[in-house]
């Protein structure tokens, strides 16, 4: 039986690894403004080391530089975005993630750990393991901290401080709350069980070490980020106003997002999931080990803290703020399921059903033509079409984007045509689903008919339109 379980887990590992490698190496992953902007910043980081990262959701506040530094290490050898995904995202998920779950299984059992692996990879693996975006590394930190919490959070104070602070640097909105929750848990545990200044000092040393680039940057720039952050907090808490003039999710939508997360990964109606959670919460009456209590308290602090902060926030809350939340719910589900052998069996059966559905969907529709959908491959093909047509002549490229910025094509042309000279011949790139009115407005704004004439138009396989305009 044990040999069969090892073979089954090994098969699921190879299956998900194959799917992720295929998406990455064939260019099937999306390449939108945020990851492209980050890669441009990482490229600049090779010329001059940056102490800050990409802009955060609060005006004037930035992420930490670690995401840029990681990508810069890859860009030293190749500018191909696929390899950033391969080494910075995919590799950690197929090494650290299963290793951390295996370590966590010491406290929740192997069956529950396998359930977490299968459900996570079946529902979220296609983008968590491939998309080049820093918030997608958050689950690794959460599982790591959960393991440390189960192993007595005071045993590794320096490491806990480093990981809690790293969460802020990789996922600002989510990470601030999680860092505060971890800090509160650590401090309460320290007051009850330890009270040695050395333990507290090591935790603070971990946090401060991670924030050293931030401290150095702020000391040279008048602590502008600190002021911007405090202004946002004061405006929200005291004056009941937002720091940015955007709406974000409503309170009803925030509540709905929280409640729908378990329904999403279990792929069941929300009413059925409500019954399941009621049964799982009954397991709280069972006896928990000290290790399990540590994990349970860590999850409780985080889930309740995130809900309260997001729900009461005066600043806009966006969908991406919830990245990582499903990991907390999955860990909680795994912990509660582990208290009953019958529930572990049921959860394993259902997770295998979900895995079987995933395999069936893949067999019916492999979806391997990545040139026909918005992806790195299709955008690279668009850029290469323009470069091939222009040959060695000077030209200019304008790509339409609702967000105004066209970081995706800026990066692709910097990579594929590093010696491009700008000239009057103009290529316009218009993505699929752009309305006719917007398309015409973009064409006439960038290349007025009084000054330009269309030479040709080409529609790419993914429906992207390329227009070559020649000066009159």
CSV table of C-alpha atoms in Angstrom, one decimal:
chain,number,residue,atom,x,y,z
A,1,UNK,CA,0.0,0.0,0.0
A,2,UNK,CA,2.8,2.4,0.9
A,3,UNK,CA,4.6,1.6,-2.4
A,4,UNK,CA,1.4,2.3,-4.3
A,5,UNK,CA,1.0,5.7,-2.5
A,6,UNK,CA,4.5,6.7,-3.3
A,7,UNK,CA,4.0,5.8,-7.0
A,8,UNK,CA,0.7,7.7,-7.1
A,9,UNK,CA,2.2,10.8,-5.5
A,10,UNK,CA,5.2,10.5,-7.9
A,11,UNK,CA,2.9,10.3,-10.9
A,12,UNK,CA,1.0,13.4,-9.8
A,13,UNK,CA,4.3,15.2,-9.3
A,14,UNK,CA,5.6,14.3,-12.8
A,15,UNK,CA,2.2,15.2,-14.4
A,16,UNK,CA,2.1,18.7,-12.9
A,17,UNK,CA,5.8,19.2,-13.6
A,18,UNK,CA,5.2,18.3,-17.2
A,19,UNK,CA,2.3,20.7,-17.6
A,20,UNK,CA,4.2,23.6,-16.0
A,21,UNK,CA,7.4,22.9,-18.0
A,22,UNK,CA,5.4,22.8,-21.2
A,23,UNK,CA,3.7,26.1,-20.4
A,24,UNK,CA,7.0,27.8,-19.5
A,25,UNK,CA,9.3,26.4,-22.2
A,26,UNK,CA,6.7,26.8,-25.0
A,27,UNK,CA,5.8,30.3,-23.9
A,28,UNK,CA,2.2,29.5,-22.9
A,29,UNK,CA,2.2,31.8,-19.9
A,30,UNK,CA,0.7,35.3,-19.9
A,31,UNK,CA,3.0,38.3,-20.2
A,32,UNK,CA,1.1,41.4,-19.1
A,33,UNK,CA,2.3,44.8,-17.9
A,34,UNK,CA,3.2,44.0,-14.3
A,35,UNK,CA,5.7,41.1,-14.9
A,36,UNK,CA,7.1,42.9,-17.9
A,37,UNK,CA,7.6,46.1,-15.9
A,38,UNK,CA,9.4,44.0,-13.2
A,39,UNK,CA,11.7,42.5,-15.7
A,40,UNK,CA,12.6,45.9,-17.2
A,41,UNK,CA,13.4,47.0,-13.6
A,42,UNK,CA,15.4,43.8,-13.0
A,43,UNK,CA,17.3,44.5,-16.2
A,44,UNK,CA,18.1,48.1,-15.0
A,45,UNK,CA,19.2,46.5,-11.7
A,46,UNK,CA,22.1,44.8,-13.6
A,47,UNK,CA,23.4,48.3,-14.4
A,48,UNK,CA,22.8,49.8,-10.9
A,49,UNK,CA,21.7,47.9,-7.9
A,50,UNK,CA,18.2,49.0,-6.7
A,51,UNK,CA,17.2,49.2,-3.1
A,52,UNK,CA,13.5,49.3,-3.9
A,53,UNK,CA,11.3,47.1,-6.0
A,54,UNK,CA,8.2,47.7,-8.1
A,55,UNK,CA,5.5,50.3,-7.0
A,56,UNK,CA,3.0,49.0,-4.4
A,57,UNK,CA,-0.7,49.7,-4.2
A,58,UNK,CA,-0.2,52.8,-2.0
A,59,UNK,CA,1.1,55.8,-3.9
A,60,UNK,CA,4.8,56.5,-3.0
A,61,UNK,CA,5.3,53.0,-1.4
A,62,UNK,CA,7.4,50.3,-3.1
A,63,UNK,CA,7.9,46.6,-2.7
A,64,UNK,CA,11.3,45.4,-1.5
A,65,UNK,CA,14.1,44.7,-4.1
A,66,UNK,CA,14.3,40.9,-3.6
A,67,UNK,CA,12.0,40.1,-6.5
A,68,UNK,CA,14.1,42.2,-8.9
A,69,UNK,CA,17.3,40.7,-7.5
A,70,UNK,CA,16.1,37.2,-8.1
A,71,UNK,CA,15.2,37.9,-11.7
A,72,UNK,CA,18.4,39.8,-12.3
A,73,UNK,CA,20.4,36.7,-11.5
A,74,UNK,CA,18.6,35.0,-14.4
A,75,UNK,CA,18.9,38.0,-16.7
A,76,UNK,CA,22.7,37.9,-16.4
A,77,UNK,CA,22.6,34.8,-18.6
A,78,UNK,CA,19.5,35.3,-20.7
A,79,UNK,CA,16.9,37.9,-21.3
A,80,UNK,CA,14.3,35.3,-22.2
A,81,UNK,CA,11.3,35.7,-19.7
A,82,UNK,CA,10.7,31.9,-19.9
A,83,UNK,CA,13.9,31.3,-17.9
A,84,UNK,CA,12.8,33.8,-15.2
A,85,UNK,CA,9.6,31.7,-14.8
A,86,UNK,CA,11.6,28.5,-14.9
A,87,UNK,CA,14.2,29.3,-12.2
A,88,UNK,CA,12.4,31.9,-10.0
A,89,UNK,CA,8.8,30.4,-10.0
A,90,UNK,CA,8.6,26.9,-11.3
A,91,UNK,CA,11.8,25.5,-9.6
A,92,UNK,CA,10.8,26.6,-6.0
A,93,UNK,CA,7.3,25.1,-6.4
A,94,UNK,CA,8.7,21.7,-7.5
A,95,UNK,CA,11.4,21.6,-4.9
A,96,UNK,CA,10.6,23.7,-1.8
A,97,UNK,CA,6.8,23.3,-1.8
A,98,UNK,CA,6.7,19.4,-1.7
A,99,UNK,CA,9.7,19.4,0.7
A,100,UNK,CA,7.8,21.8,3.1
A,101,UNK,CA,4.6,19.8,2.9
A,102,UNK,CA,6.6,16.6,3.6
A,103,UNK,CA,8.1,18.4,6.7
A,104,UNK,CA,4.6,19.6,7.7
A,105,UNK,CA,3.2,16.1,7.4
A,106,UNK,CA,5.0,15.3,10.7
A,107,UNK,CA,2.2,17.4,12.4
A,108,UNK,CA,-0.8,16.8,10.1
A,109,UNK,CA,-0.1,13.4,8.7
A,110,UNK,CA,0.9,12.3,5.2
A,111,UNK,CA,-2.7,11.9,4.0
A,112,UNK,CA,-3.6,15.5,4.8
A,113,UNK,CA,-0.3,16.7,3.3
A,114,UNK,CA,-1.1,14.8,0.0
A,115,UNK,CA,-4.6,16.3,0.0
A,116,UNK,CA,-3.1,19.8,0.2
A,117,UNK,CA,-0.7,19.0,-2.6
A,118,UNK,CA,-3.3,17.6,-4.9
A,119,UNK,CA,-6.0,20.2,-4.3
A,120,UNK,CA,-3.5,23.1,-4.6
A,121,UNK,CA,-1.8,21.9,-7.8
A,122,UNK,CA,-5.1,20.8,-9.4
A,123,UNK,CA,-6.8,24.2,-8.8
A,124,UNK,CA,-4.0,26.7,-8.7
A,125,UNK,CA,-0.9,25.0,-10.1
A,126,UNK,CA,-1.3,26.2,-13.7
A,127,UNK,CA,-0.5,29.8,-12.7
A,128,UNK,CA,1.2,29.7,-9.3
A,129,UNK,CA,4.0,27.5,-10.7
A,130,UNK,CA,4.5,29.5,-14.0
A,131,UNK,CA,3.3,33.2,-13.8
A,132,UNK,CA,6.2,35.6,-13.4
A,133,UNK,CA,4.7,37.7,-10.6
A,134,UNK,CA,6.1,38.1,-7.1
A,135,UNK,CA,2.9,37.5,-5.1
A,136,UNK,CA,2.8,33.9,-6.4
A,137,UNK,CA,5.7,33.0,-4.2
A,138,UNK,CA,3.7,33.8,-1.0
A,139,UNK,CA,2.4,30.2,-0.5
A,140,UNK,CA,6.0,29.0,0.0
A,141,UNK,CA,6.5,31.4,2.9
A,142,UNK,CA,3.1,30.5,4.4
A,143,UNK,CA,3.7,26.8,4.4
A,144,UNK,CA,7.2,27.4,5.8
A,145,UNK,CA,6.0,29.6,8.7
A,146,UNK,CA,3.2,27.1,9.4
A,147,UNK,CA,5.8,24.3,9.8
A,148,UNK,CA,7.9,26.5,12.1
A,149,UNK,CA,4.8,27.5,14.1
A,150,UNK,CA,4.1,23.8,14.5
A,151,UNK,CA,7.6,23.1,15.6
A,152,UNK,CA,7.4,25.9,18.3
A,153,UNK,CA,7.7,29.4,16.7
A,154,UNK,CA,10.2,30.4,19.4
A,155,UNK,CA,12.7,27.7,18.2
A,156,UNK,CA,13.7,29.6,15.0
A,157,UNK,CA,13.2,33.3,15.9
A,158,UNK,CA,15.7,34.7,13.3
A,159,UNK,CA,14.2,32.6,10.5
A,160,UNK,CA,10.6,33.5,11.5
A,161,UNK,CA,11.5,37.2,11.5
A,162,UNK,CA,13.1,36.9,8.0
A,163,UNK,CA,10.2,35.0,6.5
A,164,UNK,CA,7.5,37.3,8.0
A,165,UNK,CA,9.4,40.4,6.7
A,166,UNK,CA,9.9,38.7,3.3
A,167,UNK,CA,6.1,38.4,3.0
A,168,UNK,CA,5.8,42.2,3.1
A,169,UNK,CA,8.5,42.5,0.4
A,170,UNK,CA,6.8,40.0,-1.9
A,171,UNK,CA,3.1,40.8,-1.4
A,172,UNK,CA,2.7,44.2,0.3
A,173,UNK,CA,-1.1,44.3,1.1
A,174,UNK,CA,-1.3,40.7,2.2
A,175,UNK,CA,2.2,40.6,3.7
A,176,UNK,CA,1.7,43.6,6.0
A,177,UNK,CA,-1.2,41.9,7.7
A,178,UNK,CA,0.5,38.5,7.8
A,179,UNK,CA,3.7,40.0,9.2
A,180,UNK,CA,1.7,41.7,12.0
A,181,UNK,CA,-0.2,38.5,12.7
A,182,UNK,CA,3.0,36.5,12.9
A,183,UNK,CA,4.6,39.2,15.1
A,184,UNK,CA,1.6,39.2,17.4
A,185,UNK,CA,1.7,35.4,17.6
A,186,UNK,CA,5.4,35.4,18.3
A,187,UNK,CA,5.2,38.1,20.9
A,188,UNK,CA,2.3,36.4,22.8
A,189,UNK,CA,4.1,33.0,22.7
A,190,UNK,CA,7.3,34.7,23.9
A,191,UNK,CA,5.5,36.4,26.8
A,192,UNK,CA,3.9,33.1,27.9
A,193,UNK,CA,6.7,30.6,27.3
A,194,UNK,CA,10.1,32.4,27.1
A,195,UNK,CA,10.6,36.1,28.0
A,196,UNK,CA,14.3,35.8,27.1
A,197,UNK,CA,15.5,39.0,25.5
A,198,UNK,CA,17.8,37.0,23.2
A,199,UNK,CA,14.8,35.3,21.6
A,200,UNK,CA,13.0,38.6,20.9
A,201,UNK,CA,16.2,40.2,19.7
A,202,UNK,CA,16.8,37.4,17.2
A,203,UNK,CA,13.3,37.8,15.8
A,204,UNK,CA,13.7,41.6,15.5
A,205,UNK,CA,17.1,41.0,13.9
A,206,UNK,CA,15.5,38.8,11.2
A,207,UNK,CA,12.9,41.5,10.4
A,208,UNK,CA,15.5,44.4,10.4
A,209,UNK,CA,17.9,42.4,8.2
A,210,UNK,CA,15.2,42.0,5.5
A,211,UNK,CA,14.4,45.6,5.7
A,212,UNK,CA,18.0,46.9,5.5
A,213,UNK,CA,17.7,47.9,1.8
A,214,UNK,CA,14.5,49.8,2.7
A,215,UNK,CA,16.2,51.5,5.6
A,216,UNK,CA,19.2,52.5,3.5
A,217,UNK,CA,17.0,53.9,0.8
A,218,UNK,CA,14.8,55.8,3.1
A,219,UNK,CA,17.7,57.3,5.0
A,220,UNK,CA,18.9,58.8,1.7
A,221,UNK,CA,15.5,60.0,0.5
A,222,UNK,CA,14.0,61.7,3.5
A,223,UNK,CA,11.9,58.7,4.6
A,224,UNK,CA,9.3,59.5,1.9
A,225,UNK,CA,7.9,56.0,1.8
A,226,UNK,CA,7.3,56.0,5.6
A,227,UNK,CA,5.5,59.3,5.3
A,228,UNK,CA,3.4,58.1,2.4
A,229,UNK,CA,2.4,54.9,4.3
A,230,UNK,CA,1.6,56.8,7.5
A,231,UNK,CA,-0.5,59.3,5.5
A,232,UNK,CA,-2.5,56.4,4.0
A,233,UNK,CA,-3.0,54.8,7.4
A,234,UNK,CA,-4.0,58.2,9.0
A,235,UNK,CA,-6.4,59.1,6.2
A,236,UNK,CA,-8.0,55.7,6.5
A,237,UNK,CA,-8.2,55.4,10.2
A,238,UNK,CA,-8.8,59.1,11.3
A,239,UNK,CA,-10.3,60.9,8.3
A,240,UNK,CA,-12.2,57.9,6.9
A,241,UNK,CA,-10.8,58.5,3.4
A,242,UNK,CA,-8.8,56.5,0.8
A,243,UNK,CA,-5.3,57.4,-0.3
A,244,UNK,CA,-6.2,56.7,-4.0
A,245,UNK,CA,-9.3,57.8,-5.9
A,246,UNK,CA,-10.4,54.3,-6.9
A,247,UNK,CA,-13.1,52.0,-5.7
A,248,UNK,CA,-11.8,48.4,-5.7
A,249,UNK,CA,-14.1,45.6,-4.3
A,250,UNK,CA,-17.2,46.5,-2.3
A,251,UNK,CA,-17.7,45.0,1.2
A,252,UNK,CA,-20.1,42.5,-0.2
A,253,UNK,CA,-17.6,41.4,-2.9
A,254,UNK,CA,-14.8,41.1,-0.2
A,255,UNK,CA,-17.1,38.9,1.9
A,256,UNK,CA,-18.0,36.9,-1.2
A,257,UNK,CA,-14.4,36.4,-2.2
A,258,UNK,CA,-13.5,35.1,1.3
A,259,UNK,CA,-16.5,32.7,1.4
A,260,UNK,CA,-15.9,31.4,-2.2
A,261,UNK,CA,-12.2,30.5,-1.8
A,262,UNK,CA,-12.9,27.0,-0.3
A,263,UNK,CA,-15.7,26.4,-2.8
A,264,UNK,CA,-13.3,27.3,-5.6
A,265,UNK,CA,-10.6,24.8,-4.6
A,266,UNK,CA,-13.0,22.1,-3.6
A,267,UNK,CA,-15.0,22.7,-6.8
A,268,UNK,CA,-18.3,22.3,-5.0
A,269,UNK,CA,-21.4,24.6,-4.5
A,270,UNK,CA,-20.9,27.1,-1.7
A,271,UNK,CA,-23.8,25.6,0.3
A,272,UNK,CA,-22.2,22.1,0.3
A,273,UNK,CA,-18.8,23.6,1.3
A,274,UNK,CA,-20.6,25.4,4.2
A,275,UNK,CA,-21.8,22.0,5.5
A,276,UNK,CA,-18.3,20.5,5.0
A,277,UNK,CA,-16.7,23.4,7.0
A,278,UNK,CA,-19.3,22.9,9.8
A,279,UNK,CA,-18.3,19.2,10.0
A,280,UNK,CA,-14.6,20.2,10.0
A,281,UNK,CA,-15.0,22.8,12.7
A,282,UNK,CA,-16.5,20.1,14.9
A,283,UNK,CA,-13.1,18.6,14.9
A,284,UNK,CA,-12.0,21.5,17.2
A,285,UNK,CA,-13.5,19.5,20.1
A,286,UNK,CA,-10.9,16.8,19.5
A,287,UNK,CA,-7.6,17.0,21.3
A,288,UNK,CA,-4.8,18.8,19.4
A,289,UNK,CA,-1.1,18.3,20.1
A,290,UNK,CA,1.0,21.3,21.0
A,291,UNK,CA,2.4,21.3,17.5
A,292,UNK,CA,-1.0,21.4,15.9
A,293,UNK,CA,-2.2,24.1,18.3
A,294,UNK,CA,0.8,26.3,17.1
A,295,UNK,CA,-0.3,25.8,13.4
A,296,UNK,CA,-4.0,26.4,14.3
A,297,UNK,CA,-3.2,29.7,16.1
A,298,UNK,CA,-1.0,30.9,13.3
A,299,UNK,CA,-3.8,30.2,10.8
A,300,UNK,CA,-6.4,31.8,13.0
A,301,UNK,CA,-4.4,35.0,13.5
A,302,UNK,CA,-3.8,35.3,9.7
A,303,UNK,CA,-7.3,34.5,8.4
A,304,UNK,CA,-9.1,36.7,10.9
A,305,UNK,CA,-6.6,39.5,10.6
A,306,UNK,CA,-6.8,39.5,6.8
A,307,UNK,CA,-10.5,39.5,6.7
A,308,UNK,CA,-10.9,42.3,9.3
A,309,UNK,CA,-8.3,44.5,7.6
A,310,UNK,CA,-9.6,44.0,4.1
A,311,UNK,CA,-13.3,44.3,5.1
A,312,UNK,CA,-12.8,47.5,7.1
A,313,UNK,CA,-10.2,49.1,4.8
A,314,UNK,CA,-11.0,52.6,3.4
A,315,UNK,CA,-8.4,52.1,0.7
A,316,UNK,CA,-9.4,50.0,-2.3
A,317,UNK,CA,-9.1,46.2,-2.0
A,318,UNK,CA,-8.3,44.4,-5.3
A,319,UNK,CA,-8.7,40.8,-6.3
A,320,UNK,CA,-4.9,40.2,-6.3
A,321,UNK,CA,-4.9,41.0,-2.6
A,322,UNK,CA,-6.3,37.5,-2.0
A,323,UNK,CA,-3.4,35.7,-3.6
A,324,UNK,CA,-2.1,33.3,-0.9
A,325,UNK,CA,-5.4,33.2,1.0
A,326,UNK,CA,-6.3,29.8,-0.5
A,327,UNK,CA,-3.1,28.4,1.0
A,328,UNK,CA,-4.2,29.5,4.5
A,329,UNK,CA,-7.6,27.8,4.0
A,330,UNK,CA,-6.0,24.7,2.6
A,331,UNK,CA,-3.7,24.4,5.5
A,332,UNK,CA,-6.6,24.9,7.9
A,333,UNK,CA,-8.6,22.2,6.1
A,334,UNK,CA,-5.7,19.8,6.1
A,335,UNK,CA,-5.2,20.3,9.8
A,336,UNK,CA,-8.8,19.7,10.7
A,337,UNK,CA,-9.2,16.8,8.4
A,338,UNK,CA,-6.1,15.1,10.0
A,339,UNK,CA,-8.1,14.7,13.3
A,340,UNK,CA,-10.2,12.0,11.7
A,341,UNK,CA,-9.0,9.0,9.7
A,342,UNK,CA,-12.4,8.8,8.0
A,343,UNK,CA,-12.2,12.5,7.0
A,344,UNK,CA,-8.7,11.9,5.7
A,345,UNK,CA,-9.9,9.1,3.5
A,346,UNK,CA,-12.9,11.1,2.2
A,347,UNK,CA,-10.6,14.1,1.4
A,348,UNK,CA,-8.1,11.8,-0.4
A,349,UNK,CA,-10.9,10.3,-2.5
A,350,UNK,CA,-12.2,13.7,-3.4
A,351,UNK,CA,-8.8,15.1,-4.2
A,352,UNK,CA,-8.2,12.1,-6.5
A,353,UNK,CA,-11.5,12.8,-8.2
A,354,UNK,CA,-10.4,16.4,-8.8
A,355,UNK,CA,-7.1,15.2,-10.1
A,356,UNK,CA,-8.9,12.7,-12.4
A,357,UNK,CA,-11.1,15.5,-13.8
A,358,UNK,CA,-8.0,17.6,-14.4
A,359,UNK,CA,-6.3,14.8,-16.3
A,360,UNK,CA,-9.5,14.1,-18.3
A,361,UNK,CA,-9.8,17.8,-19.3
A,362,UNK,CA,-6.2,17.8,-20.4
A,363,UNK,CA,-6.6,14.7,-22.5
A,364,UNK,CA,-9.8,16.2,-24.2
A,365,UNK,CA,-8.2,19.6,-24.8
A,366,UNK,CA,-4.4,19.8,-24.4
A,367,UNK,CA,-4.5,23.4,-25.5
A,368,UNK,CA,-0.9,23.4,-26.8
A,369,UNK,CA,-1.3,26.1,-29.5
A,370,UNK,CA,0.0,29.0,-27.4
A,371,UNK,CA,0.3,31.2,-30.4
A,372,UNK,CA,-3.5,31.4,-30.6
A,373,UNK,CA,-3.9,32.9,-27.1
A,374,UNK,CA,-2.4,36.0,-25.4
A,375,UNK,CA,1.0,34.6,-24.1
A,376,UNK,CA,4.7,35.2,-24.2
A,377,UNK,CA,4.8,33.1,-27.3
A,378,UNK,CA,2.1,35.0,-29.2
A,379,UNK,CA,3.5,38.4,-28.2
A,380,UNK,CA,7.0,37.3,-29.1
A,381,UNK,CA,5.7,36.2,-32.5
A,382,UNK,CA,4.1,39.7,-33.0
A,383,UNK,CA,7.4,41.4,-32.1
A,384,UNK,CA,9.4,39.1,-34.4
A,385,UNK,CA,7.0,39.7,-37.3
A,386,UNK,CA,7.7,43.5,-37.0
A,387,UNK,CA,11.4,43.0,-36.6
A,388,UNK,CA,11.6,40.7,-39.7
A,389,UNK,CA,9.5,43.2,-41.8
A,390,UNK,CA,11.6,46.2,-40.8
A,391,UNK,CA,14.9,44.3,-41.5
A,392,UNK,CA,17.7,46.8,-40.6
A,393,UNK,CA,15.6,49.9,-41.2
A,394,UNK,CA,14.7,52.4,-38.4
A,395,UNK,CA,11.2,52.1,-37.1
A,396,UNK,CA,8.9,53.0,-34.2
A,397,UNK,CA,6.4,50.8,-32.4
A,398,UNK,CA,3.3,51.8,-30.5
A,399,UNK,CA,1.2,49.1,-28.7
A,400,UNK,CA,-2.3,49.9,-27.5
A,401,UNK,CA,-3.0,49.1,-23.8
A,402,UNK,CA,-6.0,50.2,-21.7
A,403,UNK,CA,-3.5,51.0,-18.9
A,404,UNK,CA,-1.6,53.3,-21.3
A,405,UNK,CA,1.7,51.5,-20.5
A,406,UNK,CA,3.0,48.9,-22.9
A,407,UNK,CA,5.8,47.3,-20.8
A,408,UNK,CA,5.2,43.9,-22.4
A,409,UNK,CA,6.2,45.0,-25.8
A,410,UNK,CA,8.8,47.4,-24.4
A,411,UNK,CA,10.6,44.5,-22.9
A,412,UNK,CA,10.2,42.2,-25.9
A,413,UNK,CA,11.7,44.7,-28.3
A,414,UNK,CA,14.5,45.5,-25.9
A,415,UNK,CA,15.3,41.8,-25.8
A,416,UNK,CA,14.7,40.8,-29.4
A,417,UNK,CA,15.9,44.1,-31.1
A,418,UNK,CA,18.5,45.6,-28.7
A,419,UNK,CA,20.0,47.7,-31.5
A,420,UNK,CA,16.7,49.1,-32.8
A,421,UNK,CA,16.9,52.7,-34.2
A,422,UNK,CA,13.8,54.8,-34.1
A,423,UNK,CA,12.5,56.1,-37.4
A,424,UNK,CA,9.4,57.5,-39.0
A,425,UNK,CA,8.1,54.1,-40.2
A,426,UNK,CA,5.5,53.1,-37.6
A,427,UNK,CA,4.0,49.8,-36.5
A,428,UNK,CA,0.9,49.8,-34.4
A,429,UNK,CA,0.0,46.8,-32.3
A,430,UNK,CA,-3.6,46.5,-31.3
A,431,UNK,CA,-4.6,43.5,-29.0
A,432,UNK,CA,-7.7,41.3,-29.5
A,433,UNK,CA,-11.1,42.5,-28.3
A,434,UNK,CA,-10.2,46.2,-28.8
A,435,UNK,CA,-13.4,48.0,-29.9
A,436,UNK,CA,-13.5,49.5,-33.4
A,437,UNK,CA,-13.9,53.0,-31.9
A,438,UNK,CA,-10.8,52.7,-29.6
A,439,UNK,CA,-8.8,51.2,-32.5
A,440,UNK,CA,-9.6,54.0,-34.8
A,441,UNK,CA,-8.9,56.6,-32.1
A,442,UNK,CA,-5.5,55.0,-31.3
A,443,UNK,CA,-4.5,54.8,-35.0
A,444,UNK,CA,-5.3,58.4,-35.7
A,445,UNK,CA,-3.8,59.7,-32.4
A,446,UNK,CA,-0.4,58.0,-33.0
A,447,UNK,CA,-0.3,58.3,-36.8
A,448,UNK,CA,-2.7,61.0,-38.1
A,449,UNK,CA,-4.1,60.3,-41.6
A,450,UNK,CA,-2.8,63.7,-42.7
A,451,UNK,CA,0.8,62.5,-42.1
A,452,UNK,CA,0.7,58.7,-42.5
A,453,UNK,CA,-0.7,56.1,-44.8
A,454,UNK,CA,-1.3,52.4,-44.2
A,455,UNK,CA,1.0,50.0,-46.0
A,456,UNK,CA,-0.4,46.8,-44.7
A,457,UNK,CA,-2.4,45.1,-41.9
A,458,UNK,CA,-1.8,41.7,-40.5
A,459,UNK,CA,-3.8,39.7,-38.0
A,460,UNK,CA,-1.8,37.3,-35.9
A,461,UNK,CA,-3.0,33.9,-34.8
A,462,UNK,CA,-4.1,35.3,-31.5
A,463,UNK,CA,-6.1,38.0,-33.3
A,464,UNK,CA,-3.6,40.7,-32.5
A,465,UNK,CA,-3.6,43.3,-35.3
A,466,UNK,CA,-0.4,44.8,-36.6
A,467,UNK,CA,-0.7,47.9,-38.8
A,468,UNK,CA,2.3,49.3,-40.7
A,469,UNK,CA,2.0,53.0,-41.3
A,470,UNK,CA,4.3,54.9,-43.7
A,471,UNK,CA,4.9,58.7,-43.5
A,472,UNK,CA,3.4,60.6,-46.5
